[in-house]
Amino acid sequence: MADEHVVVEDPGNFPPPEDTVERLWAPQRMSYVLRDTEGHVDKPKAKECPFCAGPKKDDAEGLVAWRGTYVFAIMNLYPYNVGHMMVCPYRHVGLITELDDSELFEFEKATTLAMAVMGHVSHPDGYNIGINQGEAGGAGVATHLHQHIVPRWNGDSNFMPIVAQTRAMPILLDDQRRAYAAEFEKLAPSFGLPLRGTVSIDL
Ligand SMILES: [Zn+2]
């Protein structure tokens, strides 16, 4: 028997699909330091947090561009745009509210340093900076806080999907990392940050 009270909503009233900002961040659901011990990039170690694993490796292998006392800067293996960096605390915490004052200060200060480094090396026209917190917030690695710093160029949205699929990226990535690392060394003191901090925890 037909139920006269059933109401079919007009699809036109449904929320619109993802807006521009949401689409921009979607690829970062893929995490990045996914190389296994043989150096393969396609077989992630499912159980190891990539943000804890990165700084345990040497800079080149771990894609680390700079090491502070409480936080570090690391390249994204699957960048949304060339030069995409992240700033992470060494401590495995998921939310910015879990950082203590020293960590929080260096986390934000290092974000401004990373942006300046990016500006000097890559000369972008703009930046996207942000944190996806929790799985519901879109974080690819929800259990370890990471701030995205993505350089943007006028018109880059036309080629970014192609760039993101490029297999040669890990090689270019190390060139980019080295260029950033050199610039971090130049600029860190003027931001009141160490060239290479004495890490505050046991990695
Ligand atoms: Zn972690």
PDB file of C-alpha atoms and ligand atoms in Angstrom, residues 49 51-52 92 144, ligand 1:
ATOM      1  CA  CYS A  49      52.882   6.059  11.335  1.00  0.00           C
ATOM      2  CA  PHE A  51      55.146  10.992  10.541  1.00  0.00           C
ATOM      3  CA  CYS A  52      56.867   9.034  13.302  1.00  0.00           C
ATOM      4  CA  HIS A  92      52.554  11.354  17.975  1.00  0.00           C
ATOM      5  CA  HIS A 144      49.571  12.447  13.870  1.00  0.00           C
TER       6      HIS A 144
HETATM    7 ZN    ZN B   1      53.100   9.358  14.488  1.00  0.00          ZN
END
